Every structure is written in structure tokens, then in C-alpha cells.
């Protein structure tokens, strides 16, 4: 608060905050997050807030800029960044998404059908533009839109072994080893999970609606924009 007062008393046009909340405990961090938002709204000053904490960026920003190795991977509203990441890097960095690699099998005006070669599963991608059969493709799946079902899903699903379970309060994080390069994660509502809990080592089947599949158009840094001095 003292540092903020010292900076704001000069009436700056732009205020740079370089990880201002990183050293605070969780309770004070949340309280100061609200205060920063209120100050920015009251003063009308542009705040550039640098952070490695994704929920902090989503909660505070009107516009989020995700950078990797000095390049801008994506800039958009918090909701756009979280729901429609441009590249695998943005999807992984912002969290809440599983990233999968596949090959395009067929296309139509509604999207395309793809096959994940590592496990043979097939998926449908709506709004996948500019792709052709035989091409590699990557897509993301929101972790909180996944459900665990009793039998393998014929499409838009994976089967694997539970490798870890973490209770997160409002949800349960279930990690599934599927044979893919990355663990597949499902966020389950805590009431739903504890109504039918699972154990580490158990084989489970995950499924989701095709609308959850999001085409990742950009490769890491391939569409990045250099940051000028």
C-alpha cells in the first residue's frame, strides 16, 4: 500500500506493477487484488500488471497478453484467452485445458474429424478452418467440461488409469494416464465425484461433448509477434 501511494502521488499516466502480490499470503493477496481493481477504476490510469499467476491475470485484466520467450503468443480479453487459446503454449500456460495432437481424417463445412494416433481415439472438431485430410492438428479440451462414464466413449473420449487425485475444495482434480505424452486431467464437481469416487490405479473412461474441442491454430511462437523496445 505504501509503494502504491508513492507511485500514485506523482499522478502517472501509466503504472507498472511487476508481480506486486507475489510475496503476500493468500488472504491478503485476494484483498489487494480487489483494491487494485478498485483503484484502477477510480483513477482511470492504465495499469500494466506483470504476473505469473493465471487466476490473478484473469481476475484483474481487461486485456491479457501472454508472452513466451520475448514473443506475444496471444492478446485478448480474459474470457477469450481462457476459452479460446491460440496455441498449445497458451492453453497449457493459462491452465484448465488438456492439449491433444491428432491427424485430420475428414473435413466438412461443420468442422473436421480427427484421430489421435497414440491411442486411436477419434474426435470431432467444430469450427476447424483451413485444415485438410492427413494434416497434423492440435486441439484443447477444457478440464471442467469432462465427465467420467461407465463405458468407453465411441468418440470424444479417452480411457486410462487414474494416476493422482487431488481435492481442491469446489472440485476434485483427477489425473489420468492415457498413453499420451501428457497426463489427461478432469476437474469434477466435488459432489459428483464423491457420489461415485475413484481410486489411484483404477481404469476410468472420460467423455465430453464435441463442442468442448477447440482447434489450436497456432504453433508455439510460430505466430508470435516480436516485442519492440
JSON list of C-alpha atoms in Angstrom, two decimals:
[
{"chain": "A", "resi": 1, "resn": "UNK", "atom": "CA", "xyz": [0.00, 0.00, 0.00]},
{"chain": "A", "resi": 2, "resn": "UNK", "atom": "CA", "xyz": [2.86, 2.38, 0.81]},
{"chain": "A", "resi": 3, "resn": "UNK", "atom": "CA", "xyz": [4.57, 1.59, -2.51]},
{"chain": "A", "resi": 4, "resn": "UNK", "atom": "CA", "xyz": [1.31, 2.23, -4.35]},
{"chain": "A", "resi": 5, "resn": "UNK", "atom": "CA", "xyz": [0.83, 5.56, -2.60]},
{"chain": "A", "resi": 6, "resn": "UNK", "atom": "CA", "xyz": [4.37, 6.66, -3.50]},
{"chain": "A", "resi": 7, "resn": "UNK", "atom": "CA", "xyz": [3.80, 5.76, -7.15]},
{"chain": "A", "resi": 8, "resn": "UNK", "atom": "CA", "xyz": [0.32, 7.25, -7.46]},
{"chain": "A", "resi": 9, "resn": "UNK", "atom": "CA", "xyz": [1.10, 10.59, -5.79]},
{"chain": "A", "resi": 10, "resn": "UNK", "atom": "CA", "xyz": [3.04, 11.61, -8.93]},
{"chain": "A", "resi": 11, "resn": "UNK", "atom": "CA", "xyz": [-0.17, 11.19, -10.97]},
{"chain": "A", "resi": 12, "resn": "UNK", "atom": "CA", "xyz": [1.36, 8.90, -13.63]},
{"chain": "A", "resi": 13, "resn": "UNK", "atom": "CA", "xyz": [-0.37, 8.18, -16.94]},
{"chain": "A", "resi": 14, "resn": "UNK", "atom": "CA", "xyz": [0.73, 4.52, -16.79]},
{"chain": "A", "resi": 15, "resn": "UNK", "atom": "CA", "xyz": [1.51, 2.46, -13.70]},
{"chain": "A", "resi": 16, "resn": "UNK", "atom": "CA", "xyz": [3.74, -0.63, -13.99]},
{"chain": "A", "resi": 17, "resn": "UNK", "atom": "CA", "xyz": [3.18, -3.29, -11.34]},
{"chain": "A", "resi": 18, "resn": "UNK", "atom": "CA", "xyz": [5.82, -6.02, -11.51]},
{"chain": "A", "resi": 19, "resn": "UNK", "atom": "CA", "xyz": [4.39, -9.02, -9.61]},
{"chain": "A", "resi": 20, "resn": "UNK", "atom": "CA", "xyz": [3.13, -6.78, -6.79]},
{"chain": "A", "resi": 21, "resn": "UNK", "atom": "CA", "xyz": [1.22, -9.53, -4.98]},
{"chain": "A", "resi": 22, "resn": "UNK", "atom": "CA", "xyz": [3.74, -12.37, -5.21]},
{"chain": "A", "resi": 23, "resn": "UNK", "atom": "CA", "xyz": [5.06, -12.05, -1.63]},
{"chain": "A", "resi": 24, "resn": "UNK", "atom": "CA", "xyz": [1.64, -11.86, 0.04]},
{"chain": "A", "resi": 25, "resn": "UNK", "atom": "CA", "xyz": [-0.26, -14.64, 1.73]},
{"chain": "A", "resi": 26, "resn": "UNK", "atom": "CA", "xyz": [-3.42, -15.87, 0.03]},
{"chain": "A", "resi": 27, "resn": "UNK", "atom": "CA", "xyz": [-5.87, -13.85, 2.18]},
{"chain": "A", "resi": 28, "resn": "UNK", "atom": "CA", "xyz": [-4.04, -10.55, 1.70]},
{"chain": "A", "resi": 29, "resn": "UNK", "atom": "CA", "xyz": [-3.38, -11.29, -1.98]},
{"chain": "A", "resi": 30, "resn": "UNK", "atom": "CA", "xyz": [-7.10, -11.62, -2.65]},
{"chain": "A", "resi": 31, "resn": "UNK", "atom": "CA", "xyz": [-7.85, -8.48, -0.67]},
{"chain": "A", "resi": 32, "resn": "UNK", "atom": "CA", "xyz": [-5.21, -6.42, -2.50]},
{"chain": "A", "resi": 33, "resn": "UNK", "atom": "CA", "xyz": [-6.42, -7.78, -5.84]},
{"chain": "A", "resi": 34, "resn": "UNK", "atom": "CA", "xyz": [-9.82, -6.21, -5.20]},
{"chain": "A", "resi": 35, "resn": "UNK", "atom": "CA", "xyz": [-8.17, -2.98, -4.06]},
{"chain": "A", "resi": 36, "resn": "UNK", "atom": "CA", "xyz": [-6.03, -2.76, -7.21]},
{"chain": "A", "resi": 37, "resn": "UNK", "atom": "CA", "xyz": [-9.10, -3.20, -9.39]},
{"chain": "A", "resi": 38, "resn": "UNK", "atom": "CA", "xyz": [-10.95, -0.51, -7.45]},
{"chain": "A", "resi": 39, "resn": "UNK", "atom": "CA", "xyz": [-8.03, 1.93, -7.70]},
{"chain": "A", "resi": 40, "resn": "UNK", "atom": "CA", "xyz": [-7.71, 1.45, -11.43]},
{"chain": "A", "resi": 41, "resn": "UNK", "atom": "CA", "xyz": [-11.42, 2.05, -11.96]},
{"chain": "A", "resi": 42, "resn": "UNK", "atom": "CA", "xyz": [-11.43, 5.16, -9.76]},
{"chain": "A", "resi": 43, "resn": "UNK", "atom": "CA", "xyz": [-8.25, 6.75, -11.13]},
{"chain": "A", "resi": 44, "resn": "UNK", "atom": "CA", "xyz": [-8.64, 5.78, -14.77]},
{"chain": "A", "resi": 45, "resn": "UNK", "atom": "CA", "xyz": [-4.90, 5.12, -15.07]},
{"chain": "A", "resi": 46, "resn": "UNK", "atom": "CA", "xyz": [-3.62, 2.32, -17.31]},
{"chain": "A", "resi": 47, "resn": "UNK", "atom": "CA", "xyz": [-2.19, -0.44, -15.11]},
{"chain": "A", "resi": 48, "resn": "UNK", "atom": "CA", "xyz": [0.34, -2.84, -16.67]},
{"chain": "A", "resi": 49, "resn": "UNK", "atom": "CA", "xyz": [0.28, -5.78, -14.27]},
{"chain": "A", "resi": 50, "resn": "UNK", "atom": "CA", "xyz": [3.02, -8.40, -14.70]},
{"chain": "A", "resi": 51, "resn": "UNK", "atom": "CA", "xyz": [2.24, -11.77, -13.12]},
{"chain": "A", "resi": 52, "resn": "UNK", "atom": "CA", "xyz": [2.92, -15.50, -13.38]},
{"chain": "A", "resi": 53, "resn": "UNK", "atom": "CA", "xyz": [-0.34, -16.25, -11.54]},
{"chain": "A", "resi": 54, "resn": "UNK", "atom": "CA", "xyz": [-3.02, -17.07, -14.08]},
{"chain": "A", "resi": 55, "resn": "UNK", "atom": "CA", "xyz": [-6.10, -16.51, -11.84]},
{"chain": "A", "resi": 56, "resn": "UNK", "atom": "CA", "xyz": [-4.66, -13.11, -10.94]},
{"chain": "A", "resi": 57, "resn": "UNK", "atom": "CA", "xyz": [-4.40, -12.12, -14.60]},
{"chain": "A", "resi": 58, "resn": "UNK", "atom": "CA", "xyz": [-7.93, -13.31, -15.36]},
{"chain": "A", "resi": 59, "resn": "UNK", "atom": "CA", "xyz": [-9.41, -11.54, -12.33]},
{"chain": "A", "resi": 60, "resn": "UNK", "atom": "CA", "xyz": [-7.69, -8.17, -12.85]},
{"chain": "A", "resi": 61, "resn": "UNK", "atom": "CA", "xyz": [-7.23, -7.62, -16.55]},
{"chain": "A", "resi": 62, "resn": "UNK", "atom": "CA", "xyz": [-9.40, -6.02, -19.20]},
{"chain": "A", "resi": 63, "resn": "UNK", "atom": "CA", "xyz": [-6.85, -7.31, -21.71]},
{"chain": "A", "resi": 64, "resn": "UNK", "atom": "CA", "xyz": [-4.42, -10.21, -21.20]},
{"chain": "A", "resi": 65, "resn": "UNK", "atom": "CA", "xyz": [-1.11, -10.52, -23.06]},
{"chain": "A", "resi": 66, "resn": "UNK", "atom": "CA", "xyz": [0.52, -13.98, -22.89]},
{"chain": "A", "resi": 67, "resn": "UNK", "atom": "CA", "xyz": [4.25, -13.93, -23.69]},
{"chain": "A", "resi": 68, "resn": "UNK", "atom": "CA", "xyz": [6.76, -16.70, -24.32]},
{"chain": "A", "resi": 69, "resn": "UNK", "atom": "CA", "xyz": [10.49, -16.11, -24.84]},
{"chain": "A", "resi": 70, "resn": "UNK", "atom": "CA", "xyz": [10.01, -12.43, -25.64]},
{"chain": "A", "resi": 71, "resn": "UNK", "atom": "CA", "xyz": [7.19, -13.01, -28.13]},
{"chain": "A", "resi": 72, "resn": "UNK", "atom": "CA", "xyz": [3.50, -12.28, -27.74]},
{"chain": "A", "resi": 73, "resn": "UNK", "atom": "CA", "xyz": [1.62, -15.55, -28.18]},
{"chain": "A", "resi": 74, "resn": "UNK", "atom": "CA", "xyz": [-1.87, -14.07, -27.80]},
{"chain": "A", "resi": 75, "resn": "UNK", "atom": "CA", "xyz": [-3.58, -10.90, -26.65]},
{"chain": "A", "resi": 76, "resn": "UNK", "atom": "CA", "xyz": [-7.31, -10.84, -25.95]},
{"chain": "A", "resi": 77, "resn": "UNK", "atom": "CA", "xyz": [-9.90, -10.50, -23.20]},
{"chain": "A", "resi": 78, "resn": "UNK", "atom": "CA", "xyz": [-9.51, -12.85, -20.20]},
{"chain": "A", "resi": 79, "resn": "UNK", "atom": "CA", "xyz": [-12.52, -14.90, -21.29]},
{"chain": "A", "resi": 80, "resn": "UNK", "atom": "CA", "xyz": [-11.23, -15.25, -24.86]},
{"chain": "A", "resi": 81, "resn": "UNK", "atom": "CA", "xyz": [-7.76, -16.24, -23.64]},
{"chain": "A", "resi": 82, "resn": "UNK", "atom": "CA", "xyz": [-9.12, -18.89, -21.29]},
{"chain": "A", "resi": 83, "resn": "UNK", "atom": "CA", "xyz": [-11.82, -20.34, -23.56]},
{"chain": "A", "resi": 84, "resn": "UNK", "atom": "CA", "xyz": [-10.17, -19.97, -26.97]},
{"chain": "A", "resi": 85, "resn": "UNK", "atom": "CA", "xyz": [-6.38, -20.17, -26.61]},
{"chain": "A", "resi": 86, "resn": "UNK", "atom": "CA", "xyz": [-4.46, -19.60, -29.83]},
{"chain": "A", "resi": 87, "resn": "UNK", "atom": "CA", "xyz": [-1.66, -22.11, -29.33]},
{"chain": "A", "resi": 88, "resn": "UNK", "atom": "CA", "xyz": [-0.69, -25.12, -27.21]},
{"chain": "A", "resi": 89, "resn": "UNK", "atom": "CA", "xyz": [1.56, -22.85, -25.13]},
{"chain": "A", "resi": 90, "resn": "UNK", "atom": "CA", "xyz": [-1.31, -20.51, -24.22]},
{"chain": "A", "resi": 91, "resn": "UNK", "atom": "CA", "xyz": [-3.62, -23.45, -23.47]},
{"chain": "A", "resi": 92, "resn": "UNK", "atom": "CA", "xyz": [-1.06, -25.01, -21.14]},
{"chain": "A", "resi": 93, "resn": "UNK", "atom": "CA", "xyz": [0.08, -21.77, -19.52]},
{"chain": "A", "resi": 94, "resn": "UNK", "atom": "CA", "xyz": [-3.39, -20.47, -18.71]},
{"chain": "A", "resi": 95, "resn": "UNK", "atom": "CA", "xyz": [-4.34, -23.86, -17.29]},
{"chain": "A", "resi": 96, "resn": "UNK", "atom": "CA", "xyz": [-7.70, -25.58, -17.35]},
{"chain": "A", "resi": 97, "resn": "UNK", "atom": "CA", "xyz": [-7.05, -27.22, -20.74]},
{"chain": "A", "resi": 98, "resn": "UNK", "atom": "CA", "xyz": [-5.79, -30.59, -21.97]},
{"chain": "A", "resi": 99, "resn": "UNK", "atom": "CA", "xyz": [-3.76, -30.40, -25.20]},
{"chain": "A", "resi": 100, "resn": "UNK", "atom": "CA", "xyz": [-4.01, -33.27, -27.69]},
{"chain": "A", "resi": 101, "resn": "UNK", "atom": "CA", "xyz": [-2.27, -33.98, -31.02]},
{"chain": "A", "resi": 102, "resn": "UNK", "atom": "CA", "xyz": [-4.06, -35.78, -33.86]},
{"chain": "A", "resi": 103, "resn": "UNK", "atom": "CA", "xyz": [-4.30, -36.22, -37.62]},
{"chain": "A", "resi": 104, "resn": "UNK", "atom": "CA", "xyz": [-7.19, -34.90, -39.71]},
{"chain": "A", "resi": 105, "resn": "UNK", "atom": "CA", "xyz": [-9.26, -37.76, -41.16]},
{"chain": "A", "resi": 106, "resn": "UNK", "atom": "CA", "xyz": [-12.00, -35.84, -42.97]},
{"chain": "A", "resi": 107, "resn": "UNK", "atom": "CA", "xyz": [-13.46, -32.35, -43.26]},
{"chain": "A", "resi": 108, "resn": "UNK", "atom": "CA", "xyz": [-16.89, -30.86, -43.90]},
{"chain": "A", "resi": 109, "resn": "UNK", "atom": "CA", "xyz": [-18.48, -27.40, -43.57]},
{"chain": "A", "resi": 110, "resn": "UNK", "atom": "CA", "xyz": [-19.18, -28.05, -39.89]},
{"chain": "A", "resi": 111, "resn": "UNK", "atom": "CA", "xyz": [-15.56, -28.84, -38.98]},
{"chain": "A", "resi": 112, "resn": "UNK", "atom": "CA", "xyz": [-13.38, -31.95, -39.14]},
{"chain": "A", "resi": 113, "resn": "UNK", "atom": "CA", "xyz": [-12.94, -35.45, -37.75]},
{"chain": "A", "resi": 114, "resn": "UNK", "atom": "CA", "xyz": [-9.54, -36.34, -36.30]},
{"chain": "A", "resi": 115, "resn": "UNK", "atom": "CA", "xyz": [-7.76, -39.39, -34.92]},
{"chain": "A", "resi": 116, "resn": "UNK", "atom": "CA", "xyz": [-5.25, -39.34, -32.06]},
{"chain": "A", "resi": 117, "resn": "UNK", "atom": "CA", "xyz": [-2.60, -41.73, -33.34]},
{"chain": "A", "resi": 118, "resn": "UNK", "atom": "CA", "xyz": [-1.16, -42.52, -29.91]},
{"chain": "A", "resi": 119, "resn": "UNK", "atom": "CA", "xyz": [-4.33, -44.19, -28.64]},
{"chain": "A", "resi": 120, "resn": "UNK", "atom": "CA", "xyz": [-6.60, -44.45, -31.70]},
{"chain": "A", "resi": 121, "resn": "UNK", "atom": "CA", "xyz": [-9.37, -42.30, -30.24]},
{"chain": "A", "resi": 122, "resn": "UNK", "atom": "CA", "xyz": [-11.47, -40.22, -32.62]},
{"chain": "A", "resi": 123, "resn": "UNK", "atom": "CA", "xyz": [-12.78, -36.73, -32.07]},
{"chain": "A", "resi": 124, "resn": "UNK", "atom": "CA", "xyz": [-14.91, -34.11, -33.82]},
{"chain": "A", "resi": 125, "resn": "UNK", "atom": "CA", "xyz": [-13.73, -30.51, -34.04]},
{"chain": "A", "resi": 126, "resn": "UNK", "atom": "CA", "xyz": [-16.31, -27.87, -34.86]},
{"chain": "A", "resi": 127, "resn": "UNK", "atom": "CA", "xyz": [-15.07, -24.59, -36.36]},
{"chain": "A", "resi": 128, "resn": "UNK", "atom": "CA", "xyz": [-11.76, -26.06, -37.54]},
{"chain": "A", "resi": 129, "resn": "UNK", "atom": "CA", "xyz": [-10.92, -23.95, -40.58]},
{"chain": "A", "resi": 130, "resn": "UNK", "atom": "CA", "xyz": [-8.19, -24.28, -43.19]},
{"chain": "A", "resi": 131, "resn": "UNK", "atom": "CA", "xyz": [-7.29, -27.92, -42.45]},
{"chain": "A", "resi": 132, "resn": "UNK", "atom": "CA", "xyz": [-7.00, -30.82, -44.91]},
{"chain": "A", "resi": 133, "resn": "UNK", "atom": "CA", "xyz": [-7.12, -34.61, -44.51]},
{"chain": "A", "resi": 134, "resn": "UNK", "atom": "CA", "xyz": [-3.77, -36.08, -43.49]},
{"chain": "A", "resi": 135, "resn": "UNK", "atom": "CA", "xyz": [-2.55, -32.92, -41.79]},
{"chain": "A", "resi": 136, "resn": "UNK", "atom": "CA", "xyz": [-1.43, -32.90, -38.14]},
{"chain": "A", "resi": 137, "resn": "UNK", "atom": "CA", "xyz": [-3.63, -30.87, -35.84]},
{"chain": "A", "resi": 138, "resn": "UNK", "atom": "CA", "xyz": [-3.69, -29.94, -32.17]},
{"chain": "A", "resi": 139, "resn": "UNK", "atom": "CA", "xyz": [-6.71, -29.17, -30.07]},
{"chain": "A", "resi": 140, "resn": "UNK", "atom": "CA", "xyz": [-7.57, -28.46, -26.46]},
{"chain": "A", "resi": 141, "resn": "UNK", "atom": "CA", "xyz": [-10.27, -29.84, -24.15]},
{"chain": "A", "resi": 142, "resn": "UNK", "atom": "CA", "xyz": [-11.48, -27.89, -21.13]},
{"chain": "A", "resi": 143, "resn": "UNK", "atom": "CA", "xyz": [-10.90, -29.91, -17.99]},
{"chain": "A", "resi": 144, "resn": "UNK", "atom": "CA", "xyz": [-14.07, -28.79, -16.24]},
{"chain": "A", "resi": 145, "resn": "UNK", "atom": "CA", "xyz": [-16.29, -29.95, -19.13]},
{"chain": "A", "resi": 146, "resn": "UNK", "atom": "CA", "xyz": [-15.19, -33.60, -18.85]},
{"chain": "A", "resi": 147, "resn": "UNK", "atom": "CA", "xyz": [-17.22, -36.33, -17.17]},
{"chain": "A", "resi": 148, "resn": "UNK", "atom": "CA", "xyz": [-16.25, -39.86, -16.14]},
{"chain": "A", "resi": 149, "resn": "UNK", "atom": "CA", "xyz": [-18.53, -42.52, -17.62]},
{"chain": "A", "resi": 150, "resn": "UNK", "atom": "CA", "xyz": [-19.04, -46.24, -17.18]},
{"chain": "A", "resi": 151, "resn": "UNK", "atom": "CA", "xyz": [-18.05, -47.40, -20.68]},
{"chain": "A", "resi": 152, "resn": "UNK", "atom": "CA", "xyz": [-15.58, -46.13, -23.29]},
{"chain": "A", "resi": 153, "resn": "UNK", "atom": "CA", "xyz": [-16.95, -43.27, -25.38]},
{"chain": "A", "resi": 154, "resn": "UNK", "atom": "CA", "xyz": [-17.06, -44.08, -29.13]},
{"chain": "A", "resi": 155, "resn": "UNK", "atom": "CA", "xyz": [-15.93, -40.53, -29.93]},
{"chain": "A", "resi": 156, "resn": "UNK", "atom": "CA", "xyz": [-14.64, -37.54, -27.94]},
{"chain": "A", "resi": 157, "resn": "UNK", "atom": "CA", "xyz": [-13.34, -39.57, -25.05]},
{"chain": "A", "resi": 158, "resn": "UNK", "atom": "CA", "xyz": [-10.27, -41.26, -23.59]},
{"chain": "A", "resi": 159, "resn": "UNK", "atom": "CA", "xyz": [-9.61, -44.30, -21.41]},
{"chain": "A", "resi": 160, "resn": "UNK", "atom": "CA", "xyz": [-6.79, -44.56, -18.91]},
{"chain": "A", "resi": 161, "resn": "UNK", "atom": "CA", "xyz": [-5.58, -45.29, -15.40]},
{"chain": "A", "resi": 162, "resn": "UNK", "atom": "CA", "xyz": [-6.05, -42.84, -12.54]},
{"chain": "A", "resi": 163, "resn": "UNK", "atom": "CA", "xyz": [-2.59, -41.63, -11.52]},
{"chain": "A", "resi": 164, "resn": "UNK", "atom": "CA", "xyz": [-3.47, -38.96, -8.98]},
{"chain": "A", "resi": 165, "resn": "UNK", "atom": "CA", "xyz": [-6.46, -37.45, -7.18]},
{"chain": "A", "resi": 166, "resn": "UNK", "atom": "CA", "xyz": [-6.42, -34.01, -5.53]},
{"chain": "A", "resi": 167, "resn": "UNK", "atom": "CA", "xyz": [-9.27, -32.43, -3.61]},
{"chain": "A", "resi": 168, "resn": "UNK", "atom": "CA", "xyz": [-9.41, -28.72, -4.49]},
{"chain": "A", "resi": 169, "resn": "UNK", "atom": "CA", "xyz": [-12.40, -27.63, -2.42]},
{"chain": "A", "resi": 170, "resn": "UNK", "atom": "CA", "xyz": [-15.01, -26.80, -5.06]},
{"chain": "A", "resi": 171, "resn": "UNK", "atom": "CA", "xyz": [-13.79, -29.55, -7.40]},
{"chain": "A", "resi": 172, "resn": "UNK", "atom": "CA", "xyz": [-11.65, -32.71, -7.49]},
{"chain": "A", "resi": 173, "resn": "UNK", "atom": "CA", "xyz": [-8.70, -32.91, -9.88]},
{"chain": "A", "resi": 174, "resn": "UNK", "atom": "CA", "xyz": [-8.38, -36.38, -11.40]},
{"chain": "A", "resi": 175, "resn": "UNK", "atom": "CA", "xyz": [-5.19, -37.13, -13.39]},
{"chain": "A", "resi": 176, "resn": "UNK", "atom": "CA", "xyz": [-5.45, -39.96, -15.93]},
{"chain": "A", "resi": 177, "resn": "UNK", "atom": "CA", "xyz": [-2.58, -41.73, -17.69]},
{"chain": "A", "resi": 178, "resn": "UNK", "atom": "CA", "xyz": [-3.76, -42.50, -21.22]},
{"chain": "A", "resi": 179, "resn": "UNK", "atom": "CA", "xyz": [-0.52, -43.32, -23.03]},
{"chain": "A", "resi": 180, "resn": "UNK", "atom": "CA", "xyz": [-0.31, -39.80, -24.40]},
{"chain": "A", "resi": 181, "resn": "UNK", "atom": "CA", "xyz": [2.70, -37.58, -23.77]},
{"chain": "A", "resi": 182, "resn": "UNK", "atom": "CA", "xyz": [0.83, -35.56, -21.14]},
{"chain": "A", "resi": 183, "resn": "UNK", "atom": "CA", "xyz": [-1.45, -36.64, -18.34]},
{"chain": "A", "resi": 184, "resn": "UNK", "atom": "CA", "xyz": [-5.11, -36.07, -19.10]},
{"chain": "A", "resi": 185, "resn": "UNK", "atom": "CA", "xyz": [-6.82, -34.03, -16.36]},
{"chain": "A", "resi": 186, "resn": "UNK", "atom": "CA", "xyz": [-10.50, -33.88, -15.43]},
{"chain": "A", "resi": 187, "resn": "UNK", "atom": "CA", "xyz": [-11.99, -31.38, -12.98]},
{"chain": "A", "resi": 188, "resn": "UNK", "atom": "CA", "xyz": [-15.01, -32.98, -11.36]},
{"chain": "A", "resi": 189, "resn": "UNK", "atom": "CA", "xyz": [-17.63, -31.28, -9.23]},
{"chain": "A", "resi": 190, "resn": "UNK", "atom": "CA", "xyz": [-16.92, -32.42, -5.68]},
{"chain": "A", "resi": 191, "resn": "UNK", "atom": "CA", "xyz": [-20.47, -33.66, -5.04]},
{"chain": "A", "resi": 192, "resn": "UNK", "atom": "CA", "xyz": [-20.49, -35.66, -8.29]},
{"chain": "A", "resi": 193, "resn": "UNK", "atom": "CA", "xyz": [-17.07, -37.14, -7.57]},
{"chain": "A", "resi": 194, "resn": "UNK", "atom": "CA", "xyz": [-17.81, -38.25, -4.01]},
{"chain": "A", "resi": 195, "resn": "UNK", "atom": "CA", "xyz": [-21.13, -39.74, -5.09]},
{"chain": "A", "resi": 196, "resn": "UNK", "atom": "CA", "xyz": [-19.01, -42.21, -7.10]},
{"chain": "A", "resi": 197, "resn": "UNK", "atom": "CA", "xyz": [-15.35, -41.86, -6.05]},
{"chain": "A", "resi": 198, "resn": "UNK", "atom": "CA", "xyz": [-12.37, -43.44, -7.81]},
{"chain": "A", "resi": 199, "resn": "UNK", "atom": "CA", "xyz": [-9.02, -44.77, -6.65]},
{"chain": "A", "resi": 200, "resn": "UNK", "atom": "CA", "xyz": [-5.46, -44.38, -7.92]},
{"chain": "A", "resi": 201, "resn": "UNK", "atom": "CA", "xyz": [-4.72, -47.24, -10.31]},
{"chain": "A", "resi": 202, "resn": "UNK", "atom": "CA", "xyz": [-8.36, -47.66, -11.36]},
{"chain": "A", "resi": 203, "resn": "UNK", "atom": "CA", "xyz": [-9.23, -47.68, -15.07]},
{"chain": "A", "resi": 204, "resn": "UNK", "atom": "CA", "xyz": [-11.69, -44.91, -15.96]},
{"chain": "A", "resi": 205, "resn": "UNK", "atom": "CA", "xyz": [-13.36, -43.58, -19.10]},
{"chain": "A", "resi": 206, "resn": "UNK", "atom": "CA", "xyz": [-13.61, -39.85, -19.75]},
{"chain": "A", "resi": 207, "resn": "UNK", "atom": "CA", "xyz": [-16.01, -38.27, -22.24]},
{"chain": "A", "resi": 208, "resn": "UNK", "atom": "CA", "xyz": [-17.13, -34.81, -23.34]},
{"chain": "A", "resi": 209, "resn": "UNK", "atom": "CA", "xyz": [-19.25, -33.04, -25.96]},
{"chain": "A", "resi": 210, "resn": "UNK", "atom": "CA", "xyz": [-17.64, -32.27, -29.32]},
{"chain": "A", "resi": 211, "resn": "UNK", "atom": "CA", "xyz": [-18.26, -28.55, -28.74]},
{"chain": "A", "resi": 212, "resn": "UNK", "atom": "CA", "xyz": [-15.61, -28.67, -26.00]},
{"chain": "A", "resi": 213, "resn": "UNK", "atom": "CA", "xyz": [-12.88, -29.45, -28.56]},
{"chain": "A", "resi": 214, "resn": "UNK", "atom": "CA", "xyz": [-11.06, -26.27, -29.56]},
{"chain": "A", "resi": 215, "resn": "UNK", "atom": "CA", "xyz": [-8.74, -26.10, -32.56]},
{"chain": "A", "resi": 216, "resn": "UNK", "atom": "CA", "xyz": [-5.33, -24.65, -31.62]},
{"chain": "A", "resi": 217, "resn": "UNK", "atom": "CA", "xyz": [-4.44, -22.76, -34.78]},
{"chain": "A", "resi": 218, "resn": "UNK", "atom": "CA", "xyz": [-1.00, -21.50, -33.79]},
{"chain": "A", "resi": 219, "resn": "UNK", "atom": "CA", "xyz": [2.14, -23.50, -33.06]},
{"chain": "A", "resi": 220, "resn": "UNK", "atom": "CA", "xyz": [4.30, -22.27, -30.18]},
{"chain": "A", "resi": 221, "resn": "UNK", "atom": "CA", "xyz": [5.85, -18.95, -31.22]},
{"chain": "A", "resi": 222, "resn": "UNK", "atom": "CA", "xyz": [5.16, -19.53, -34.93]},
{"chain": "A", "resi": 223, "resn": "UNK", "atom": "CA", "xyz": [2.59, -16.78, -34.92]},
{"chain": "A", "resi": 224, "resn": "UNK", "atom": "CA", "xyz": [4.27, -14.79, -32.20]},
{"chain": "A", "resi": 225, "resn": "UNK", "atom": "CA", "xyz": [4.88, -11.09, -32.54]},
{"chain": "A", "resi": 226, "resn": "UNK", "atom": "CA", "xyz": [8.30, -9.68, -31.51]},
{"chain": "A", "resi": 227, "resn": "UNK", "atom": "CA", "xyz": [8.22, -7.28, -28.61]},
{"chain": "A", "resi": 228, "resn": "UNK", "atom": "CA", "xyz": [9.74, -3.95, -29.58]},
{"chain": "A", "resi": 229, "resn": "UNK", "atom": "CA", "xyz": [11.98, -1.99, -27.20]}
]
